Tab-separated table of C-alpha atoms in Angstrom:
chain	number	residue	atom	x	y	z
A	1	UNK	CA	0.198	-0.083	0.130
A	2	UNK	CA	1.574	3.458	-0.909
A	3	UNK	CA	1.957	5.612	1.751
A	4	UNK	CA	0.241	9.160	2.328
A	5	UNK	CA	3.156	11.476	1.319
A	6	UNK	CA	3.835	14.605	4.566
A	7	UNK	CA	2.020	17.602	4.521
A	8	UNK	CA	5.675	19.534	3.613
A	9	UNK	CA	6.830	16.904	1.106
A	10	UNK	CA	7.141	17.992	-2.556
A	11	UNK	CA	9.046	17.559	-5.840
A	12	UNK	CA	12.368	19.523	-4.087
A	13	UNK	CA	12.085	17.674	-0.583
A	14	UNK	CA	10.307	14.131	-0.478
A	15	UNK	CA	10.920	10.763	0.369
A	16	UNK	CA	12.773	7.992	-2.204
A	17	UNK	CA	11.753	4.931	-0.507
A	18	UNK	CA	12.472	5.434	2.623
A	19	UNK	CA	14.757	8.306	2.265
A	20	UNK	CA	14.668	11.886	2.509
A	21	UNK	CA	16.356	13.708	-0.695
A	22	UNK	CA	16.651	17.505	-1.015
A	23	UNK	CA	16.852	18.801	-4.897
A	24	UNK	CA	17.399	15.102	-5.722
A	25	UNK	CA	20.002	14.800	-3.169
A	26	UNK	CA	20.290	12.232	-0.540
A	27	UNK	CA	19.712	14.168	3.258
A	28	UNK	CA	21.551	11.925	5.471
A	29	UNK	CA	25.027	11.310	2.819
A	30	UNK	CA	24.989	15.075	2.506
A	31	UNK	CA	24.754	15.020	6.251
A	32	UNK	CA	27.828	12.424	6.760
A	33	UNK	CA	29.778	14.465	4.122
A	34	UNK	CA	29.547	18.039	5.624
A	35	UNK	CA	28.831	17.473	9.363
A	36	UNK	CA	25.612	18.457	11.256
A	37	UNK	CA	23.834	20.729	11.635
A	38	UNK	CA	23.328	21.264	8.553
A	39	UNK	CA	20.496	23.005	6.449
A	40	UNK	CA	19.557	22.123	2.808
A	41	UNK	CA	17.801	24.284	0.716
A	42	UNK	CA	16.024	23.768	-2.605
A	43	UNK	CA	15.881	26.880	-3.938
A	44	UNK	CA	13.800	26.399	-6.790
A	45	UNK	CA	10.817	25.893	-4.307
A	46	UNK	CA	10.687	29.781	-3.628
A	47	UNK	CA	11.006	30.650	-6.845
A	48	UNK	CA	7.636	28.175	-7.477
A	49	UNK	CA	5.973	29.264	-4.240
A	50	UNK	CA	6.768	33.324	-5.371
A	51	UNK	CA	4.826	31.977	-8.647
A	52	UNK	CA	2.053	30.603	-7.344
A	53	UNK	CA	1.346	33.121	-5.109
A	54	UNK	CA	1.492	36.192	-7.875
A	55	UNK	CA	-0.651	33.805	-10.416
A	56	UNK	CA	-3.265	33.304	-7.844
A	57	UNK	CA	-3.466	36.465	-7.402
A	58	UNK	CA	-3.631	37.604	-11.110
A	59	UNK	CA	-6.373	35.215	-11.755
A	60	UNK	CA	-8.618	36.688	-9.359
A	61	UNK	CA	-8.665	39.994	-11.378
A	62	UNK	CA	-5.938	41.811	-9.084
A	63	UNK	CA	-2.493	43.319	-10.253
A	64	UNK	CA	0.009	41.675	-7.870
A	65	UNK	CA	3.231	42.922	-6.004
A	66	UNK	CA	4.853	39.738	-4.614
A	67	UNK	CA	7.889	40.481	-2.308
A	68	UNK	CA	9.392	38.258	0.253
A	69	UNK	CA	10.160	39.858	4.033
A	70	UNK	CA	14.038	39.440	4.300
A	71	UNK	CA	13.807	38.489	8.067
A	72	UNK	CA	12.777	35.198	6.568
A	73	UNK	CA	14.895	34.417	4.269
A	74	UNK	CA	17.931	36.600	2.995
A	75	UNK	CA	20.839	34.490	1.332
A	76	UNK	CA	22.291	35.778	-1.480
A	77	UNK	CA	21.494	32.169	-3.620
A	78	UNK	CA	17.752	32.679	-2.652
A	79	UNK	CA	17.728	36.107	-3.711
A	80	UNK	CA	19.208	35.764	-7.172
A	81	UNK	CA	17.047	32.835	-7.505
A	82	UNK	CA	13.887	35.578	-7.160
A	83	UNK	CA	15.749	38.496	-9.108
A	84	UNK	CA	15.865	36.335	-11.973
A	85	UNK	CA	11.880	35.814	-12.515
A	86	UNK	CA	11.812	39.234	-14.305
A	87	UNK	CA	13.410	41.767	-15.541
A	88	UNK	CA	13.815	44.929	-12.500
A	89	UNK	CA	11.256	46.946	-11.775
A	90	UNK	CA	8.970	44.812	-14.301
A	91	UNK	CA	5.373	44.472	-12.873
A	92	UNK	CA	6.242	40.787	-12.632
A	93	UNK	CA	9.144	40.984	-10.604
A	94	UNK	CA	9.565	39.444	-6.813
A	95	UNK	CA	11.181	42.132	-4.585
A	96	UNK	CA	11.578	42.347	-1.344
A	97	UNK	CA	9.782	43.790	2.430
A	98	UNK	CA	13.236	44.990	4.551
A	99	UNK	CA	12.754	46.478	8.260
A	100	UNK	CA	15.922	47.276	8.937
A	101	UNK	CA	18.712	49.488	7.596
A	102	UNK	CA	20.917	46.637	7.355
A	103	UNK	CA	18.532	44.406	5.458
A	104	UNK	CA	17.724	47.167	3.088
A	105	UNK	CA	21.480	47.815	2.033
A	106	UNK	CA	21.319	44.023	1.990
A	107	UNK	CA	18.447	43.972	-0.514
A	108	UNK	CA	20.144	46.718	-2.499
A	109	UNK	CA	24.059	44.794	-2.584
A	110	UNK	CA	22.001	41.688	-3.978
A	111	UNK	CA	20.401	43.784	-6.774
A	112	UNK	CA	17.260	44.752	-5.646
A	113	UNK	CA	16.450	48.455	-7.168
A	114	UNK	CA	14.577	50.843	-4.962
A	115	UNK	CA	11.163	50.322	-6.951
A	116	UNK	CA	10.970	46.848	-5.552
A	117	UNK	CA	11.943	47.655	-1.964
A	118	UNK	CA	9.443	48.589	0.471
A	119	UNK	CA	10.371	49.530	4.119
A	120	UNK	CA	8.272	48.714	6.743
A	121	UNK	CA	10.270	49.101	9.859
A	122	UNK	CA	8.975	50.594	13.549
A	123	UNK	CA	10.314	53.016	15.739
A	124	UNK	CA	12.605	54.598	13.016
A	125	UNK	CA	15.605	56.677	14.511
A	126	UNK	CA	17.369	59.631	13.114
A	127	UNK	CA	20.700	56.654	12.445
A	128	UNK	CA	18.241	54.238	10.667
A	129	UNK	CA	16.795	57.702	8.312
A	130	UNK	CA	20.277	58.571	7.612
A	131	UNK	CA	20.752	55.305	5.627
A	132	UNK	CA	16.906	54.830	4.329
A	133	UNK	CA	16.753	58.633	2.998
A	134	UNK	CA	19.355	58.546	0.258
A	135	UNK	CA	18.369	55.227	-1.075
A	136	UNK	CA	14.717	56.524	-2.264
A	137	UNK	CA	12.962	53.529	-1.241
A	138	UNK	CA	9.638	53.228	-0.286
A	139	UNK	CA	8.513	53.857	3.428
A	140	UNK	CA	5.616	52.206	5.440
A	141	UNK	CA	5.441	54.284	8.951
A	142	UNK	CA	3.715	52.629	11.718
A	143	UNK	CA	3.350	55.750	14.020
A	144	UNK	CA	1.989	59.145	13.789
A	145	UNK	CA	5.166	60.639	15.789
A	146	UNK	CA	7.554	58.350	13.451
A	147	UNK	CA	5.577	60.179	10.626
A	148	UNK	CA	6.791	63.368	11.665
A	149	UNK	CA	10.408	62.607	12.341
A	150	UNK	CA	10.121	60.948	8.655
A	151	UNK	CA	8.204	63.902	7.359
A	152	UNK	CA	10.863	66.466	8.481
A	153	UNK	CA	13.516	64.295	6.577
A	154	UNK	CA	11.890	63.734	3.483
A	155	UNK	CA	8.956	66.245	3.227
A	156	UNK	CA	7.050	66.206	-0.069
A	157	UNK	CA	7.964	61.905	-0.695
A	158	UNK	CA	5.705	59.424	-1.254
A	159	UNK	CA	4.910	57.046	1.968
A	160	UNK	CA	2.451	54.532	3.422
A	161	UNK	CA	1.106	54.349	6.333
A	162	UNK	CA	0.852	50.607	8.063
A	163	UNK	CA	-2.650	50.371	9.499
A	164	UNK	CA	-3.759	48.356	12.669
A	165	UNK	CA	-7.527	47.127	12.214
A	166	UNK	CA	-7.753	45.803	16.012
A	167	UNK	CA	-8.160	42.445	14.346
A	168	UNK	CA	-5.883	39.474	13.127
A	169	UNK	CA	-5.691	35.615	13.367
A	170	UNK	CA	-2.876	33.599	14.027
A	171	UNK	CA	-2.876	29.766	13.442
A	172	UNK	CA	-3.057	27.656	16.785
A	173	UNK	CA	-2.943	30.895	19.010
A	174	UNK	CA	-5.118	33.733	20.223
A	175	UNK	CA	-2.227	35.838	20.939
A	176	UNK	CA	-2.619	39.948	22.193
A	177	UNK	CA	-0.423	41.033	18.783
A	178	UNK	CA	-3.522	39.492	16.421
A	179	UNK	CA	-6.527	39.556	18.536
A	180	UNK	CA	-7.380	43.187	19.055
A	181	UNK	CA	-7.595	42.556	22.613
A	182	UNK	CA	-4.891	45.604	23.448
A	183	UNK	CA	-3.032	48.559	22.226
A	184	UNK	CA	0.089	46.907	20.230
A	185	UNK	CA	2.942	48.382	18.798
A	186	UNK	CA	2.531	48.363	15.540
A	187	UNK	CA	0.393	50.314	13.297
A	188	UNK	CA	-2.100	53.013	13.242
A	189	UNK	CA	-5.527	52.722	14.465
A	190	UNK	CA	-8.571	53.596	12.359
A	191	UNK	CA	-9.630	56.834	15.445
A	192	UNK	CA	-6.242	57.878	14.318
A	193	UNK	CA	-5.953	57.881	11.135
A	194	UNK	CA	-7.248	61.498	10.590
A	195	UNK	CA	-4.401	62.745	12.461
A	196	UNK	CA	-2.070	60.599	10.642
A	197	UNK	CA	-3.580	62.489	7.285
A	198	UNK	CA	-2.561	66.185	8.784
A	199	UNK	CA	0.523	65.195	9.434
A	200	UNK	CA	1.580	63.611	6.572
A	201	UNK	CA	0.071	66.835	4.728
A	202	UNK	CA	1.680	69.409	7.335
A	203	UNK	CA	4.950	67.486	5.991
A	204	UNK	CA	3.817	67.361	2.220
A	205	UNK	CA	3.939	63.677	2.055
A	206	UNK	CA	1.810	62.037	-0.194
A	207	UNK	CA	0.035	58.740	1.100
A	208	UNK	CA	-0.018	56.575	-1.345
A	209	UNK	CA	-0.462	52.823	0.475
A	210	UNK	CA	-2.030	51.214	3.181
A	211	UNK	CA	-0.434	48.725	4.388
A	212	UNK	CA	-1.510	46.427	7.302
A	213	UNK	CA	-0.219	42.690	9.018
A	214	UNK	CA	-2.696	40.829	11.112
A	215	UNK	CA	-1.844	37.221	10.049
A	216	UNK	CA	0.756	34.614	11.160
A	217	UNK	CA	0.559	31.113	9.562
A	218	UNK	CA	-2.637	30.910	8.170
A	219	UNK	CA	-3.994	27.408	6.529
A	220	UNK	CA	-7.667	27.208	5.296
A	221	UNK	CA	-9.346	27.020	8.896
A	222	UNK	CA	-8.345	30.667	9.426
A	223	UNK	CA	-9.470	32.169	6.085
A	224	UNK	CA	-12.729	32.569	7.852
A	225	UNK	CA	-11.493	35.415	10.584
A	226	UNK	CA	-8.575	36.429	8.088
A	227	UNK	CA	-11.780	37.745	5.799
A	228	UNK	CA	-13.502	39.488	8.584
A	229	UNK	CA	-10.296	41.504	9.566
A	230	UNK	CA	-9.445	42.265	6.065
A	231	UNK	CA	-13.176	43.992	5.981
A	232	UNK	CA	-11.721	46.274	8.774
A	233	UNK	CA	-8.853	47.125	6.492
A	234	UNK	CA	-10.944	48.147	3.425
A	235	UNK	CA	-13.204	50.134	5.110
A	236	UNK	CA	-9.520	51.983	6.512
A	237	UNK	CA	-8.486	52.041	2.752
A	238	UNK	CA	-11.968	53.829	1.843
A	239	UNK	CA	-11.350	56.200	4.487
A	240	UNK	CA	-8.284	57.324	3.216
A	241	UNK	CA	-9.382	57.479	-0.162
A	242	UNK	CA	-12.161	59.566	0.666
A	243	UNK	CA	-9.398	61.715	2.769
A	244	UNK	CA	-8.447	62.664	-1.069
A	245	UNK	CA	-5.036	59.966	-0.725
A	246	UNK	CA	-4.188	59.332	-3.792
A	247	UNK	CA	-3.033	55.298	-2.954
A	248	UNK	CA	-2.022	53.142	-5.652
A	249	UNK	CA	-1.153	49.789	-3.180
A	250	UNK	CA	-3.069	48.149	-0.832
A	251	UNK	CA	-0.280	46.052	0.597
A	252	UNK	CA	-1.751	43.532	2.830
A	253	UNK	CA	1.435	41.920	4.310
A	254	UNK	CA	2.106	38.205	4.849
A	255	UNK	CA	1.234	35.741	7.475
A	256	UNK	CA	0.342	33.180	4.677
A	257	UNK	CA	1.205	29.255	6.432
A	258	UNK	CA	2.285	26.138	4.979
A	259	UNK	CA	1.196	22.561	6.221
A	260	UNK	CA	3.628	20.807	8.905
A	261	UNK	CA	1.934	18.506	10.499
A	262	UNK	CA	-0.488	15.689	9.576
A	263	UNK	CA	-4.007	16.495	8.228
A	264	UNK	CA	-2.478	19.921	7.372
A	265	UNK	CA	-3.290	20.752	3.585
A	266	UNK	CA	-1.829	23.622	1.534
A	267	UNK	CA	-3.518	26.943	1.474
A	268	UNK	CA	-6.268	27.306	-1.178
A	269	UNK	CA	-4.788	30.152	-2.633
A	270	UNK	CA	-7.953	30.908	-4.697
A	271	UNK	CA	-9.922	30.916	-2.041
A	272	UNK	CA	-6.956	33.473	-0.275
A	273	UNK	CA	-7.050	35.674	-3.194
A	274	UNK	CA	-10.521	35.490	-3.864
A	275	UNK	CA	-10.948	37.367	-0.625
A	276	UNK	CA	-8.267	40.149	-1.590
A	277	UNK	CA	-10.203	40.861	-4.549
A	278	UNK	CA	-13.713	41.077	-3.019
A	279	UNK	CA	-11.831	43.436	-0.067
A	280	UNK	CA	-10.078	45.519	-2.441
A	281	UNK	CA	-10.963	44.925	-6.307
A	282	UNK	CA	-13.139	47.487	-6.497
A	283	UNK	CA	-10.726	50.220	-5.550
A	284	UNK	CA	-8.250	49.403	-9.069
A	285	UNK	CA	-4.946	49.660	-7.016
A	286	UNK	CA	-2.420	47.320	-6.914
A	287	UNK	CA	-2.762	44.635	-3.826
A	288	UNK	CA	0.858	43.752	-2.355
A	289	UNK	CA	1.686	40.232	-0.189
A	290	UNK	CA	5.472	40.234	1.610
A	291	UNK	CA	5.325	36.804	2.942
A	292	UNK	CA	8.024	35.223	4.769
A	293	UNK	CA	7.133	31.797	5.663
A	294	UNK	CA	4.874	30.764	2.583
A	295	UNK	CA	7.732	31.689	0.477
A	296	UNK	CA	10.613	30.101	2.080
A	297	UNK	CA	9.526	27.722	4.772
A	298	UNK	CA	9.190	24.376	2.569
A	299	UNK	CA	12.473	25.131	0.821
A	300	UNK	CA	14.603	23.140	3.448
A	301	UNK	CA	15.299	20.944	6.026
A	302	UNK	CA	17.681	20.737	9.212
A	303	UNK	CA	19.682	17.851	9.788
A	304	UNK	CA	21.275	16.891	12.970
A	305	UNK	CA	22.325	13.572	14.600
A	306	UNK	CA	21.293	12.018	17.863
A	307	UNK	CA	24.044	11.859	20.400
A	308	UNK	CA	21.728	11.105	23.484
A	309	UNK	CA	18.579	8.322	23.705
A	310	UNK	CA	18.258	7.987	27.667
A	311	UNK	CA	15.101	6.886	29.807
A	312	UNK	CA	14.849	9.441	32.652
A	313	UNK	CA	12.139	9.492	34.853
A	314	UNK	CA	9.638	7.194	32.555
A	315	UNK	CA	10.424	9.516	29.999
A	316	UNK	CA	12.853	8.649	26.603
A	317	UNK	CA	15.010	12.273	25.612
A	318	UNK	CA	16.548	12.549	22.498
A	319	UNK	CA	19.408	14.832	22.186
A	320	UNK	CA	20.366	16.478	18.749
A	321	UNK	CA	23.888	18.570	18.106
A	322	UNK	CA	21.568	21.361	17.394
A	323	UNK	CA	19.975	23.541	19.658
A	324	UNK	CA	17.904	27.189	19.824
A	325	UNK	CA	21.057	28.912	18.672
A	326	UNK	CA	20.845	27.465	15.310
A	327	UNK	CA	16.900	26.731	15.097
A	328	UNK	CA	15.213	29.336	17.326
A	329	UNK	CA	12.060	29.769	15.343
A	330	UNK	CA	10.054	27.602	17.339
A	331	UNK	CA	11.203	29.154	20.960
A	332	UNK	CA	10.421	32.687	19.292
A	333	UNK	CA	7.026	32.004	17.150
A	334	UNK	CA	5.678	28.756	19.181
A	335	UNK	CA	5.659	26.567	16.209
A	336	UNK	CA	5.601	23.172	16.313
A	337	UNK	CA	8.322	20.949	14.502
A	338	UNK	CA	8.090	17.628	12.609
A	339	UNK	CA	11.216	15.168	12.751
A	340	UNK	CA	11.813	12.256	10.413
A	341	UNK	CA	15.064	10.286	10.664
A	342	UNK	CA	16.735	10.598	7.291
A	343	UNK	CA	17.138	7.040	6.202
A	344	UNK	CA	14.359	6.020	7.746
A	345	UNK	CA	11.826	8.940	6.947
A	346	UNK	CA	8.741	6.884	6.806
A	347	UNK	CA	9.224	5.009	10.013
A	348	UNK	CA	5.965	4.440	12.322
A	349	UNK	CA	6.565	6.414	15.112
A	350	UNK	CA	5.613	4.131	18.311
A	351	UNK	CA	7.954	6.201	20.579
A	352	UNK	CA	7.050	9.668	22.479
A	353	UNK	CA	10.052	11.266	23.385
A	354	UNK	CA	11.145	14.958	24.530
A	355	UNK	CA	13.605	16.328	22.079
A	356	UNK	CA	16.258	18.313	23.520
A	357	UNK	CA	19.041	20.579	22.282
A	358	UNK	CA	22.285	21.101	23.203
A	359	UNK	CA	22.609	24.625	24.551
A	360	UNK	CA	22.998	24.280	28.254
A	361	UNK	CA	19.808	25.678	29.089
A	362	UNK	CA	16.654	23.907	30.797
A	363	UNK	CA	14.614	25.195	27.992
A	364	UNK	CA	16.408	24.248	24.966
A	365	UNK	CA	13.866	21.640	24.241
A	366	UNK	CA	12.085	21.001	20.727
A	367	UNK	CA	9.246	19.296	22.171
A	368	UNK	CA	7.970	17.299	24.925
A	369	UNK	CA	5.578	14.445	24.347
A	370	UNK	CA	6.333	13.868	20.262
A	371	UNK	CA	5.509	10.566	18.375
A	372	UNK	CA	8.430	9.641	17.161
A	373	UNK	CA	10.452	6.628	15.744
A	374	UNK	CA	12.890	4.231	17.534
A	375	UNK	CA	16.057	5.580	16.645
A	376	UNK	CA	19.839	4.949	17.803
A	377	UNK	CA	22.304	7.525	18.620
A	378	UNK	CA	24.704	8.283	15.594
A	379	UNK	CA	21.467	8.448	13.356
A	380	UNK	CA	20.320	11.622	11.804
A	381	UNK	CA	17.905	13.104	12.143
A	382	UNK	CA	15.592	15.983	9.705
A	383	UNK	CA	13.687	18.600	10.796
A	384	UNK	CA	11.206	19.771	7.783
A	385	UNK	CA	10.174	22.821	6.456
A	386	UNK	CA	12.880	24.956	8.031
A	387	UNK	CA	13.714	27.184	5.095
A	388	UNK	CA	12.461	30.343	6.807
A	389	UNK	CA	13.150	32.317	9.628
A	390	UNK	CA	15.964	29.550	10.956
A	391	UNK	CA	19.351	30.164	9.423
A	392	UNK	CA	19.420	33.827	9.676
A	393	UNK	CA	17.862	34.065	12.960
A	394	UNK	CA	21.051	32.187	14.621
A	395	UNK	CA	22.688	33.498	17.854
A	396	UNK	CA	26.501	32.326	19.454
A	397	UNK	CA	24.922	31.836	22.674
A	398	UNK	CA	27.129	29.922	24.287
A	399	UNK	CA	29.774	29.843	22.107
A	400	UNK	CA	27.583	26.837	19.446
A	401	UNK	CA	28.643	27.850	15.784
A	402	UNK	CA	26.227	28.578	13.527
A	403	UNK	CA	25.083	25.633	10.827
A	404	UNK	CA	26.270	25.305	7.568
A	405	UNK	CA	23.932	25.507	4.511
A	406	UNK	CA	23.826	24.230	1.097
A	407	UNK	CA	21.801	25.827	-1.586
A	408	UNK	CA	20.681	23.848	-4.529
A	409	UNK	CA	19.614	25.767	-7.473
A	410	UNK	CA	19.321	22.898	-9.673
A	411	UNK	CA	17.379	19.434	-8.943
A	412	UNK	CA	18.730	16.177	-10.125
C-alpha cells in the first residue's frame, strides 16, 4: 500500500523509498559528508511559491506586487533566484520587504532596485533615516510620531501608512498581537487616521499605500477570520481615499502558512486571493503581499545527529547536536516541529520523546511528548520545513557555531 506523503513534501523535498532527499540529493549522505548541523535548501521551491502566489492574484483579477519578507530568508542564492524571475522594475518582478537599514542595504547589494523594495520598520531613529532616505526606497510608517520624523527628513515624498485594524489571526494561537484585545506596538488605529493624514499633509507627504500585517501562518481554517479582519482594512482604506489620499497600493503583508503536521493541507490560494479581490478589487489599486514563511519554509530541512537516547524518570530523551542557537523559530514563534529519521523517513512513530538541544539552558527543548520513530545514537534526523526564520536568526549563545547551509539551484 502506498504511503501518504507528509504535508511538507513536494518535488524538491521528498522521500524516495525510505530516504529523505532535497533537490534530488540524499540528505543523510550530505550530512555524513559535510557534518551537522546542516541546512539543505531547494532554492527552486522558493521561486515556485512566489510564482504560485503571483498567479493566484492574477487569476482573481488583481494587479499583484509580490515581495519576500527578507527577515525570513536573506541568502544571496535565494535572492538571486527571485531576482531572476522577471526584469528589475517590471510588474512581474518579485521584490523584497525590509525592516531595518541593514536589510535595506543587503537588498540593494543583491541586485534589487529601490522601486522593488518596501521598507516597513518600527521606531525609526534618526540614524535609521540617515541610511534610508538617500536610497529613495518607499517607506511604510507605523506610528504618528514616526510620520512627523519622516516628514521632517523627507518632505514632499510618497509614504505608506501601516494600519492597525484591531483584528487578525494566528494559526493555533490567540495572542494579543493579532487578537485586537489591547494596544500593540504596530500600526495606526482607525481613530487616528485623520491625525495621521493631517501630519502627512503638513509635511507635504503623499500617502500612496495602505499597509497592514494581520496574520501569522494561516491555512484554510483561518480564512474566515482573515476575511473579517480584511473587511476592517478595506473600510480604513476607503477612509483614506475619501480623505483625498492618492493611493496606488494596498499591501496586506504576509502571514500565509504552509502545512507541516499530519492532517494539514496547503493553503487554497484561489480562495485566499478571492477574499482579497472581494475587499480590494473595486479600488483599482495594486495589491501587495509580503510573505516570508509561505515563500521560504518548504524549501529546506535542518539535519542533526542524535547524540543521546536515554530514559529519564520514565521519559525518553532524544538529544541532538543542534540547539536553539541554530533554529530558534520554535522558541520565538511557538511553532511545532516535525522530525523524521533521514534514512528511514517513513518509519512508524511508536515512541513518545522529549527532543532536547545542546544549549546549556533547561528550556532548550524542541518539544515534549512528540511522536517519534525508534532512533539510535549516531543516526541523522531532519527537521522539516525550516527554510524561513531559521538559518538567518542564529545566535552565538554558549559560543555554539552556526549551522552550515547548502543551497541547490538545480534539482537532479
